[in-house]
Amino acid sequence: MSSDSSKKRKPKVIRTDGGPQEGKRSRPDADQDARYYSEEAEVDLRGPSKDYELYKQTCQDLQKLMAEIQELKSKGNKDSAAEIEERRIQSCVHFMTLKKLNRLAHIRLKKGRDQTHEAKQKVDAYHLQLQNLLYEVMHLQKEITKCLEFKSKHEEIELVSIKEFYKEAPAEISKPEITTSDPHQQTLSRLDWELEQRKRLAEKYKECLANKEKILKEIEVKKEYLSNLQPRLNSIMQASLPVQEYLAMPFDQVHKQYETARHLPPPLYVLFVQASSYGQACDKKLAVAIEGNVEEAKALCKPPEDSQDDESDSDAEEEQTTKRRRPTLGVQLDDKRKEMLKRHPLSVTIDLKCKDGSVLHLTFYYLMNLNVMTVKTKVTAAAEMTMPISAGELLSLDSLLSCLYPGDHGKRTPNPANQFQFDKVGILTLSDYVTELGHPYVWVQKLGGLHFPKDQPQPVIADSSLSASHMERTMKLLKMRLESRLALQKQFASLEHGILPVSSECQHLFPAKIVSRLVKWIALTYEDYLELSYTKDVVEAGLAEDTHLYYLALIERGTAKLQAAVVLNPGYSSVPPVFSLCLNWKGEKTNSNDDNIRAMEGEVNVYYQELCGPKPGYQLLTNQLQHLCVVLDVYLETETHDNSVEGPKEFPQEKMCLRLVRGPSRMKPFKFNYPQGFFSHR
């Protein structure tokens, strides 16, 4: 390095002093190097105060010489040229002195920085030693606490009370003259008495075991007698098999169910028959049963004329009571509402079992006066699952079966005639009673063979062909809905802890290294989603409804924070989630002011089929969030670095891209190409 620096300084020496050509080291150059190194030594010998005094004196002399030169020039004498030249030389000498002082100051500054760095390293070493000592102190304090909190095994033993001890224990064990004044000796004596008692109990235990052995031998003798009797009973049962088949005894339970089915109302009867037939033909695990009070159902089966007479009598009685008691109008109105919303005593239950062992329990009811069917649901998971906070609405009664078919929310009655019935008793809508009665979905009516035409109202009769045409598809949709919700529940449990559970079958969709990470996953209400400024496009497009589920994900990398508002359609995963993005980095960036943010939304909303993974695609949401982490990395790493900012680039480029940007809108390459491992534009 010294030779290189000397070569760089040679041209300057040649120009000023007229020395030898480049490549030849002359004696003045050697002297110059010697002076350079002597200046470093001079810093140690002389303090900065003396340099400051010399600097002040040199500046004063220089000012004085400049004033004298100006004075001589102003006189204009020809004889003063020599004096001016002499003072100019002196001024040059002073300038050389100032340069030397400047070099000394820089050398002194460098040494000061080096000394500061050494002192800082010593302080860091001392601080590390202090931390080690504090850790040792903390460890010793923990050990002291453990010792103080140590509990002996005898504390877990339930000893007899002190009064019983002195009353029952012999004097050679209790030693009252010693133990009454010494608690330690008292405890030892009580333990000795406990040991003595346990020895006696152990002897009794051995005696009981001997008696038990005798009894067991007697039991074995009787078992042997019964085992010899078992083959004879088996032969008798085998001989009675033809009789059982003739009497249909193995199907006793089935016969009871069908006997009970005679008392079902027509829609529930159609549902029971069609569901049982579907289970026998297509799904052996499907369980169909009838629940409820059979006696009450039998009591309902009366001739129509009698029922009409009873109704007229009841109406007459109600008129009389209204004339007698005017204050009971509100009570009578409540009774009329209950009577109108009354369910049939019998109900049909269907248990759908999935491959993983989870069961969807469906209970179908029939509202007799409204002529509609309702359903209530319950889910039994195959194994105990932790319920994430954000998954509260996944398996709820209002959300689980909502929109099984598009637009079927189950909040309104499908029977147009019910609205006139509601007006009579002051019921505004059936949605206020769905928690108690169940949801009247349209597909539930079709399973019961009920169809309510809106164009041409006509009497509704349960049609078994209508139920049969919808049974298979509805059962498959119910299974898919349960499986998708259980899969989402497992994914939400990981998402709330910042983990993206990408399956092994989907690893090839993403690069090996992803720096951005998910830090938050929470559920939103429909009102909270509408208040977000960057979700207006989704709301205006009609893709966000109050029956959908809403969530907010936060992805971070360094100072960049990406918020993703997610609309989860009840028909997931056949209907993909919709993402709205907002990047907080160097300002707020959304799809309205940044084309690349719009392209990132397109990666997960438009090209979602590339992220579905293996069928049925229940990993779509997790893959979309993982892809958002990838495109955020690409966005940040391909961003141009501001050269005016000192220091390294905040997000160094780690992804391989064919082109960083393209077109006048400076679009970034978000498409990942497997197995090449590079990113390109679409």
CSV table of C-alpha atoms in Angstrom, one decimal, residues 217-637:
chain,number,residue,atom,x,y,z
A,217,LYS,CA,-61.0,-69.8,43.3
A,218,GLU,CA,-64.7,-70.3,44.0
A,219,ILE,CA,-65.5,-67.9,41.2
A,220,GLU,CA,-63.3,-69.8,38.8
A,221,VAL,CA,-65.1,-73.0,39.6
A,222,LYS,CA,-68.5,-71.3,38.9
A,223,LYS,CA,-67.1,-69.8,35.7
A,224,GLU,CA,-66.0,-73.2,34.5
A,225,TYR,CA,-69.5,-74.5,35.1
A,226,LEU,CA,-70.9,-71.5,33.1
A,227,SER,CA,-68.4,-72.0,30.3
A,228,ASN,CA,-69.5,-75.6,30.0
A,229,LEU,CA,-73.0,-74.3,29.8
A,230,GLN,CA,-72.2,-71.8,27.0
A,231,PRO,CA,-71.8,-74.3,24.1
A,232,ARG,CA,-75.2,-75.7,24.9
A,233,LEU,CA,-76.7,-72.2,24.8
A,234,ASN,CA,-74.9,-71.5,21.5
A,235,SER,CA,-76.3,-74.7,20.0
A,236,ILE,CA,-79.8,-73.6,21.1
A,237,MET,CA,-79.4,-70.2,19.5
A,238,GLN,CA,-78.1,-71.7,16.3
A,239,ALA,CA,-81.1,-73.9,16.1
A,240,SER,CA,-83.4,-70.9,16.5
A,241,LEU,CA,-81.9,-68.9,13.6
A,242,PRO,CA,-84.6,-70.0,11.1
A,243,VAL,CA,-87.2,-68.8,13.5
A,244,GLN,CA,-85.5,-65.4,13.9
A,245,GLU,CA,-85.3,-65.0,10.2
A,246,TYR,CA,-88.9,-65.9,9.8
A,247,LEU,CA,-90.0,-63.5,12.5
A,248,ALA,CA,-87.6,-60.7,11.2
A,249,MET,CA,-86.2,-60.3,14.8
A,250,PRO,CA,-82.8,-58.9,13.7
A,251,PHE,CA,-84.7,-56.0,12.1
A,252,ASP,CA,-86.7,-55.1,15.2
A,253,GLN,CA,-85.2,-51.6,15.5
A,254,VAL,CA,-85.9,-50.9,11.9
A,255,HIS,CA,-89.4,-52.0,12.2
A,256,LYS,CA,-89.9,-49.8,15.2
A,257,GLN,CA,-88.6,-46.9,13.2
A,258,TYR,CA,-90.9,-47.5,10.3
A,259,GLU,CA,-93.8,-47.9,12.7
A,260,THR,CA,-93.0,-44.6,14.2
A,261,ALA,CA,-92.6,-43.1,10.7
A,262,ARG,CA,-96.3,-43.7,10.1
A,263,HIS,CA,-97.0,-40.8,12.5
A,264,LEU,CA,-94.6,-38.4,10.8
A,265,PRO,CA,-96.0,-35.5,8.8
A,266,PRO,CA,-95.7,-35.9,5.0
A,267,PRO,CA,-92.6,-33.7,4.5
A,268,LEU,CA,-90.7,-35.5,7.3
A,269,TYR,CA,-91.9,-38.9,6.1
A,270,VAL,CA,-90.6,-38.1,2.5
A,271,LEU,CA,-87.3,-37.0,4.0
A,272,PHE,CA,-87.0,-40.1,6.2
A,273,VAL,CA,-87.7,-42.5,3.3
A,274,GLN,CA,-85.5,-40.8,0.8
A,275,ALA,CA,-82.6,-40.4,3.3
A,276,SER,CA,-82.8,-44.1,4.3
A,277,SER,CA,-82.9,-45.2,0.7
A,278,TYR,CA,-79.9,-43.0,-0.1
A,279,GLY,CA,-78.0,-44.4,2.9
A,280,GLN,CA,-78.6,-48.0,1.9
A,281,ALA,CA,-77.6,-47.4,-1.8
A,282,CYS,CA,-74.8,-44.8,-1.6
A,283,ASP,CA,-73.6,-44.2,1.9
A,284,LYS,CA,-73.6,-47.0,4.4
A,285,LYS,CA,-72.3,-44.7,7.2
A,286,LEU,CA,-75.4,-42.5,6.9
A,287,ALA,CA,-77.6,-42.9,10.0
A,288,VAL,CA,-81.2,-41.9,9.9
A,289,ALA,CA,-83.5,-41.9,13.0
A,290,ILE,CA,-86.7,-40.6,14.3
A,291,GLU,CA,-86.9,-38.8,17.6
A,292,GLY,CA,-89.7,-37.2,19.7
A,293,ASN,CA,-92.8,-38.1,21.6
A,294,VAL,CA,-94.8,-40.7,19.7
A,295,GLU,CA,-97.9,-40.4,21.9
A,296,GLU,CA,-98.2,-36.7,21.2
A,297,ALA,CA,-97.9,-37.5,17.5
A,298,LYS,CA,-100.7,-40.0,17.7
A,299,ALA,CA,-102.9,-37.5,19.5
A,300,LEU,CA,-102.5,-35.2,16.6
A,301,CYS,CA,-103.9,-37.7,14.2
A,302,LYS,CA,-107.6,-36.9,14.5
A,303,PRO,CA,-110.3,-36.6,11.9
A,304,PRO,CA,-110.3,-33.2,10.2
A,305,GLU,CA,-114.0,-32.5,11.2
A,306,ASP,CA,-113.3,-33.0,14.9
A,307,SER,CA,-110.2,-30.7,14.7
A,308,GLN,CA,-112.3,-28.0,12.9
A,309,ASP,CA,-115.0,-28.3,15.6
A,310,ASP,CA,-112.3,-28.0,18.3
A,311,GLU,CA,-110.9,-25.0,16.6
A,312,SER,CA,-114.3,-23.3,16.4
A,313,ASP,CA,-114.9,-24.1,20.0
A,314,SER,CA,-111.5,-22.8,21.0
A,315,ASP,CA,-112.2,-19.6,19.0
A,316,ALA,CA,-115.6,-19.2,20.7
A,317,GLU,CA,-113.9,-19.7,24.1
A,318,GLU,CA,-111.2,-17.1,23.2
A,319,GLU,CA,-113.9,-14.6,22.2
A,320,GLN,CA,-115.6,-15.2,25.5
A,321,THR,CA,-112.4,-14.8,27.4
A,322,THR,CA,-111.6,-11.6,25.5
A,323,LYS,CA,-115.0,-10.2,26.5
A,324,ARG,CA,-114.5,-11.1,30.1
A,325,ARG,CA,-110.8,-10.2,30.5
A,326,ARG,CA,-109.6,-7.4,28.4
A,327,PRO,CA,-106.1,-7.1,30.1
A,328,THR,CA,-105.1,-10.5,28.7
A,329,LEU,CA,-104.8,-9.5,25.1
A,330,GLY,CA,-101.0,-9.5,25.2
A,331,VAL,CA,-100.9,-12.9,26.7
A,332,GLN,CA,-103.3,-14.3,24.1
A,333,LEU,CA,-101.2,-12.8,21.4
A,334,ASP,CA,-98.1,-14.6,22.7
A,335,ASP,CA,-100.1,-17.8,22.9
A,336,LYS,CA,-101.2,-17.4,19.3
A,337,ARG,CA,-97.5,-16.8,18.2
A,338,LYS,CA,-96.5,-20.0,20.1
A,339,GLU,CA,-99.3,-21.9,18.5
A,340,MET,CA,-98.4,-20.6,15.0
A,341,LEU,CA,-94.7,-21.5,15.5
A,342,LYS,CA,-95.5,-24.9,17.0
A,343,ARG,CA,-93.4,-27.8,15.8
A,344,HIS,CA,-94.5,-31.4,15.2
A,345,PRO,CA,-93.6,-33.7,18.2
A,346,LEU,CA,-91.5,-35.9,16.0
A,347,SER,CA,-88.3,-35.0,14.2
A,348,VAL,CA,-85.9,-36.7,11.8
A,349,THR,CA,-82.2,-36.8,12.6
A,350,ILE,CA,-79.5,-37.5,10.0
A,351,ASP,CA,-75.8,-38.2,10.9
A,352,LEU,CA,-73.3,-37.6,8.2
A,353,LYS,CA,-69.9,-39.1,8.8
A,354,CYS,CA,-66.8,-37.9,7.0
A,355,LYS,CA,-63.7,-39.8,6.2
A,356,ASP,CA,-61.8,-38.4,9.2
A,357,GLY,CA,-64.5,-39.6,11.6
A,358,SER,CA,-66.2,-36.2,12.1
A,359,VAL,CA,-70.0,-36.3,12.3
A,360,LEU,CA,-72.5,-33.6,11.2
A,361,HIS,CA,-75.8,-34.1,13.2
A,362,LEU,CA,-78.8,-32.7,11.3
A,363,THR,CA,-82.2,-32.5,13.1
A,364,PHE,CA,-85.2,-31.7,10.8
A,365,TYR,CA,-88.4,-30.2,12.2
A,366,TYR,CA,-91.8,-29.4,10.7
A,367,LEU,CA,-93.7,-26.3,11.6
A,368,MET,CA,-97.3,-27.5,11.3
A,369,ASN,CA,-99.1,-24.2,10.9
A,370,LEU,CA,-96.5,-22.6,8.6
A,371,ASN,CA,-96.1,-25.8,6.5
A,372,VAL,CA,-92.3,-25.3,6.3
A,373,MET,CA,-89.3,-27.4,7.5
A,374,THR,CA,-86.4,-26.2,9.6
A,375,VAL,CA,-83.0,-27.7,10.5
A,376,LYS,CA,-80.6,-27.5,13.4
A,377,THR,CA,-77.0,-28.6,13.2
A,378,LYS,CA,-74.4,-29.9,15.6
A,379,VAL,CA,-70.8,-31.0,14.8
A,380,THR,CA,-68.8,-33.7,16.6
A,381,ALA,CA,-65.1,-33.7,15.6
A,382,ALA,CA,-63.1,-36.9,15.3
A,383,ALA,CA,-60.6,-35.6,17.8
A,384,GLU,CA,-60.5,-32.8,20.3
A,385,MET,CA,-59.5,-29.6,18.6
A,386,THR,CA,-58.5,-26.3,20.0
A,387,MET,CA,-61.0,-23.7,19.1
A,388,PRO,CA,-59.1,-20.6,17.7
A,389,ILE,CA,-60.5,-17.2,18.5
A,390,SER,CA,-61.0,-16.3,14.8
A,391,ALA,CA,-62.8,-19.6,14.1
A,392,GLY,CA,-65.8,-18.8,16.3
A,393,GLU,CA,-68.2,-18.4,13.4
A,394,LEU,CA,-67.0,-21.4,11.3
A,395,LEU,CA,-69.1,-24.0,13.1
A,396,SER,CA,-71.8,-21.8,14.4
A,397,LEU,CA,-75.5,-22.6,13.7
A,398,ASP,CA,-76.0,-19.3,11.7
A,399,SER,CA,-72.9,-19.8,9.5
A,400,LEU,CA,-72.2,-23.5,9.0
A,401,LEU,CA,-75.0,-24.2,6.5
A,402,SER,CA,-75.5,-20.7,5.2
A,403,CYS,CA,-75.5,-20.4,1.4
A,404,LEU,CA,-75.1,-24.1,0.8
A,405,TYR,CA,-76.8,-23.2,-2.4
A,406,PRO,CA,-76.2,-19.7,-3.7
A,407,GLY,CA,-78.4,-17.1,-2.1
A,408,ASP,CA,-80.0,-19.5,0.4
A,409,HIS,CA,-79.4,-17.7,3.7
A,410,GLY,CA,-82.1,-19.5,5.7
A,411,LYS,CA,-83.3,-16.3,7.4
A,412,ARG,CA,-86.7,-15.9,5.6
A,413,THR,CA,-89.5,-18.4,5.2
A,414,PRO,CA,-89.7,-19.8,1.7
A,415,ASN,CA,-93.5,-20.0,1.9
A,416,PRO,CA,-95.1,-16.7,0.7
A,417,ALA,CA,-98.3,-17.4,2.6
A,418,ASN,CA,-96.5,-17.2,5.9
A,419,GLN,CA,-96.2,-13.4,5.7
A,420,PHE,CA,-100.0,-13.0,5.9
A,421,GLN,CA,-100.0,-15.4,8.9
A,422,PHE,CA,-97.3,-13.4,10.6
A,423,ASP,CA,-99.2,-10.1,10.2
A,424,LYS,CA,-102.1,-11.6,12.1
A,425,VAL,CA,-100.1,-12.4,15.2
A,426,GLY,CA,-97.6,-9.5,15.0
A,427,ILE,CA,-94.5,-11.4,13.8
A,428,LEU,CA,-92.2,-9.2,11.7
A,429,THR,CA,-89.9,-11.9,10.4
A,430,LEU,CA,-89.0,-15.5,11.1
A,431,SER,CA,-85.3,-14.6,11.5
A,432,ASP,CA,-86.1,-13.6,15.1
A,433,TYR,CA,-87.0,-17.2,16.0
A,434,VAL,CA,-84.5,-19.3,14.0
A,435,THR,CA,-82.3,-19.8,17.1
A,436,GLU,CA,-85.2,-21.7,18.7
A,437,LEU,CA,-86.9,-23.2,15.7
A,438,GLY,CA,-84.0,-23.8,13.2
A,439,HIS,CA,-83.2,-22.4,9.8
A,440,PRO,CA,-85.8,-22.8,7.0
A,441,TYR,CA,-83.4,-23.3,4.1
A,442,VAL,CA,-84.8,-23.8,0.6
A,443,TRP,CA,-82.8,-27.1,0.2
A,444,VAL,CA,-84.4,-28.3,3.4
A,445,GLN,CA,-87.8,-27.8,1.9
A,446,LYS,CA,-86.7,-29.7,-1.3
A,447,LEU,CA,-85.4,-32.6,0.8
A,448,GLY,CA,-88.9,-32.8,2.3
A,449,GLY,CA,-90.5,-32.6,-1.2
A,450,LEU,CA,-91.8,-29.1,-0.6
A,451,HIS,CA,-91.8,-26.5,-3.4
A,452,PHE,CA,-93.4,-23.1,-3.2
A,453,PRO,CA,-93.9,-21.5,-6.6
A,454,LYS,CA,-94.0,-17.7,-6.5
A,455,ASP,CA,-95.6,-17.2,-9.9
A,456,GLN,CA,-98.6,-19.5,-9.5
A,457,PRO,CA,-99.5,-20.1,-5.9
A,458,GLN,CA,-101.1,-23.5,-5.4
A,459,PRO,CA,-101.5,-26.1,-2.6
A,460,VAL,CA,-98.1,-27.5,-1.6
A,461,ILE,CA,-97.9,-31.3,-1.4
A,462,ALA,CA,-94.8,-33.3,-0.4
A,463,ASP,CA,-93.3,-34.8,-3.6
A,464,SER,CA,-90.9,-37.7,-3.2
A,465,SER,CA,-89.4,-37.2,-6.7
A,466,LEU,CA,-88.3,-33.7,-5.8
A,467,SER,CA,-86.6,-35.0,-2.7
A,468,ALA,CA,-84.9,-37.8,-4.6
A,469,SER,CA,-83.5,-35.4,-7.2
A,470,HIS,CA,-81.8,-33.2,-4.6
A,471,MET,CA,-80.8,-35.8,-2.0
A,472,GLU,CA,-77.4,-36.9,-3.4
A,473,ARG,CA,-76.1,-33.5,-4.4
A,474,THR,CA,-77.2,-32.0,-1.1
A,475,MET,CA,-75.5,-34.7,1.0
A,476,LYS,CA,-72.3,-34.3,-0.9
A,477,LEU,CA,-72.4,-30.5,-0.4
A,478,LEU,CA,-73.0,-31.0,3.3
A,479,LYS,CA,-70.0,-33.3,3.6
A,480,MET,CA,-67.8,-30.8,1.6
A,481,ARG,CA,-69.0,-28.0,3.8
A,482,LEU,CA,-68.1,-29.8,7.0
A,483,GLU,CA,-64.7,-30.9,5.7
A,484,SER,CA,-63.9,-27.4,4.5
A,485,ARG,CA,-64.9,-25.8,7.8
A,486,LEU,CA,-62.9,-28.3,9.9
A,487,ALA,CA,-59.9,-27.8,7.6
A,488,LEU,CA,-60.2,-24.0,8.0
A,489,GLN,CA,-60.5,-24.4,11.8
A,490,LYS,CA,-57.1,-26.3,11.8
A,491,GLN,CA,-55.6,-23.6,9.6
A,492,PHE,CA,-56.8,-20.8,11.8
A,493,ALA,CA,-55.3,-22.4,14.8
A,494,SER,CA,-51.9,-22.1,13.1
A,495,LEU,CA,-52.5,-18.7,11.5
A,496,GLU,CA,-53.3,-17.1,14.9
A,497,HIS,CA,-49.8,-18.2,16.0
A,498,GLY,CA,-48.2,-16.7,12.9
A,499,ILE,CA,-47.6,-20.1,11.2
A,500,LEU,CA,-48.6,-20.8,7.6
A,501,PRO,CA,-49.3,-24.6,7.5
A,502,VAL,CA,-48.3,-25.2,3.9
A,503,SER,CA,-48.7,-28.9,3.0
A,504,SER,CA,-45.9,-30.9,1.4
A,505,GLU,CA,-47.9,-31.2,-1.8
A,506,CYS,CA,-47.9,-27.4,-2.2
A,507,GLN,CA,-44.3,-26.7,-1.3
A,508,HIS,CA,-43.3,-26.5,-5.0
A,509,LEU,CA,-45.6,-23.5,-5.5
A,510,PHE,CA,-43.3,-21.2,-3.5
A,511,PRO,CA,-39.5,-20.5,-3.3
A,512,ALA,CA,-37.4,-22.1,-0.7
A,513,LYS,CA,-36.7,-18.9,1.2
A,514,ILE,CA,-39.5,-16.5,2.2
A,515,VAL,CA,-38.5,-13.6,4.5
A,516,SER,CA,-41.9,-11.9,5.0
A,517,ARG,CA,-44.0,-13.5,7.8
A,518,LEU,CA,-47.5,-13.5,9.1
A,519,VAL,CA,-47.8,-11.7,12.4
A,520,LYS,CA,-51.5,-11.3,13.0
A,521,TRP,CA,-54.7,-13.1,11.9
A,522,ILE,CA,-58.0,-11.8,13.4
A,523,ALA,CA,-61.7,-11.9,12.6
A,524,LEU,CA,-63.6,-8.8,11.5
A,525,THR,CA,-67.3,-8.0,11.6
A,526,TYR,CA,-69.1,-6.9,8.5
A,527,GLU,CA,-69.3,-3.3,9.8
A,528,ASP,CA,-65.5,-3.2,10.5
A,529,TYR,CA,-64.8,-4.4,7.0
A,530,LEU,CA,-67.0,-1.7,5.4
A,531,GLU,CA,-65.0,1.0,7.3
A,532,LEU,CA,-61.7,0.0,5.7
A,533,SER,CA,-60.8,2.5,3.0
A,534,TYR,CA,-59.2,-0.1,0.6
A,535,THR,CA,-62.2,-2.5,0.5
A,536,LYS,CA,-64.6,-0.2,-1.3
A,537,ASP,CA,-64.1,-1.8,-4.7
A,538,VAL,CA,-65.0,-5.2,-3.3
A,539,VAL,CA,-68.1,-3.9,-1.6
A,540,GLU,CA,-69.3,-2.0,-4.7
A,541,ALA,CA,-68.8,-5.1,-6.8
A,542,GLY,CA,-71.2,-7.0,-4.5
A,543,LEU,CA,-68.6,-9.5,-3.4
A,544,ALA,CA,-69.1,-8.7,0.3
A,545,GLU,CA,-72.4,-9.6,2.0
A,546,ASP,CA,-73.4,-9.8,5.7
A,547,THR,CA,-73.5,-13.6,5.4
A,548,HIS,CA,-69.8,-13.8,4.5
A,549,LEU,CA,-66.9,-14.2,7.0
A,550,TYR,CA,-64.3,-11.4,7.3
A,551,TYR,CA,-60.7,-11.6,8.5
A,552,LEU,CA,-57.7,-9.3,8.6
A,553,ALA,CA,-54.1,-10.6,8.1
A,554,LEU,CA,-51.0,-8.5,8.8
A,555,ILE,CA,-47.7,-9.5,7.0
A,556,GLU,CA,-44.5,-7.8,7.9
A,557,ARG,CA,-40.9,-7.6,6.7
A,558,GLY,CA,-38.7,-5.0,8.3
A,559,THR,CA,-40.5,-1.6,8.3
A,560,ALA,CA,-43.0,-2.7,5.6
A,561,LYS,CA,-46.4,-3.8,6.8
A,562,LEU,CA,-49.0,-5.4,4.5
A,563,GLN,CA,-52.6,-5.5,5.6
A,564,ALA,CA,-54.9,-8.0,3.8
A,565,ALA,CA,-58.6,-7.8,4.3
A,566,VAL,CA,-60.1,-11.3,3.4
A,567,VAL,CA,-63.7,-12.0,2.4
A,568,LEU,CA,-64.4,-15.7,3.0
A,569,ASN,CA,-67.5,-16.9,1.1
A,570,PRO,CA,-69.5,-19.6,2.9
A,571,GLY,CA,-69.0,-21.8,-0.2
A,572,TYR,CA,-65.2,-22.0,0.4
A,573,SER,CA,-63.2,-23.6,-1.3
A,574,SER,CA,-65.4,-23.8,-4.5
A,575,VAL,CA,-65.7,-20.0,-4.2
A,576,PRO,CA,-62.2,-18.5,-3.5
A,577,PRO,CA,-61.5,-15.9,-0.9
A,578,VAL,CA,-61.2,-12.2,-2.0
A,579,PHE,CA,-58.2,-10.2,-0.8
A,580,SER,CA,-57.9,-6.4,-0.5
A,581,LEU,CA,-54.4,-5.1,0.2
A,582,CYS,CA,-52.9,-2.0,1.8
A,583,LEU,CA,-49.1,-1.6,2.1
A,584,ASN,CA,-47.7,0.8,4.7
A,585,TRP,CA,-44.2,1.5,3.6
A,586,LYS,CA,-43.0,4.9,2.5
A,587,GLY,CA,-46.7,6.0,2.7
A,588,GLU,CA,-49.9,4.1,2.3
A,589,LYS,CA,-50.2,2.2,-1.0
A,590,THR,CA,-53.4,0.5,-2.2
A,591,ASN,CA,-54.8,-0.6,-5.6
A,592,SER,CA,-56.0,2.9,-6.2
A,593,ASN,CA,-52.6,4.5,-6.2
A,594,ASP,CA,-50.1,1.7,-6.9
A,595,ASP,CA,-50.4,-0.6,-10.0
A,596,ASN,CA,-48.2,-3.2,-8.3
A,597,ILE,CA,-50.5,-3.5,-5.4
A,598,ARG,CA,-53.3,-4.2,-7.9
A,599,ALA,CA,-51.1,-6.8,-9.5
A,600,MET,CA,-50.5,-8.4,-6.1
A,601,GLU,CA,-54.2,-8.6,-5.5
A,602,GLY,CA,-54.6,-10.2,-8.9
A,603,GLU,CA,-52.0,-12.9,-8.0
A,604,VAL,CA,-54.3,-14.2,-5.2
A,605,ASN,CA,-57.7,-13.2,-6.5
A,606,VAL,CA,-57.4,-13.9,-10.3
A,607,TYR,CA,-54.8,-16.7,-10.5
A,608,TYR,CA,-56.0,-18.5,-7.4
A,609,GLN,CA,-56.3,-21.8,-9.4
A,610,GLU,CA,-52.6,-22.0,-9.4
A,611,LEU,CA,-52.7,-22.1,-5.6
A,612,CYS,CA,-55.4,-24.6,-5.0
A,613,GLY,CA,-53.1,-27.6,-4.6
A,614,PRO,CA,-54.5,-31.1,-4.6
A,615,LYS,CA,-58.3,-31.5,-4.6
A,616,PRO,CA,-60.6,-30.6,-3.0
A,617,GLY,CA,-58.4,-27.5,-2.5
A,618,TYR,CA,-59.0,-26.9,1.2
A,619,GLN,CA,-55.4,-25.4,1.5
A,620,LEU,CA,-56.3,-22.5,-0.8
A,621,LEU,CA,-56.5,-19.8,1.9
A,622,THR,CA,-53.1,-20.8,3.4
A,623,ASN,CA,-51.5,-20.9,0.0
A,624,GLN,CA,-52.9,-17.5,-0.9
A,625,LEU,CA,-51.4,-16.0,2.3
A,626,GLN,CA,-48.1,-17.7,1.6
A,627,HIS,CA,-48.1,-16.3,-1.9
A,628,LEU,CA,-48.8,-12.9,-0.5
A,629,CYS,CA,-45.6,-13.2,1.6
A,630,VAL,CA,-43.7,-14.2,-1.6
A,631,VAL,CA,-45.0,-11.3,-3.7
A,632,LEU,CA,-44.3,-8.8,-0.8
A,633,ASP,CA,-40.7,-10.0,-0.9
A,634,VAL,CA,-40.5,-9.5,-4.6
A,635,TYR,CA,-42.1,-6.0,-4.3
A,636,LEU,CA,-39.7,-4.9,-1.6
A,637,GLU,CA,-36.5,-6.5,-3.1
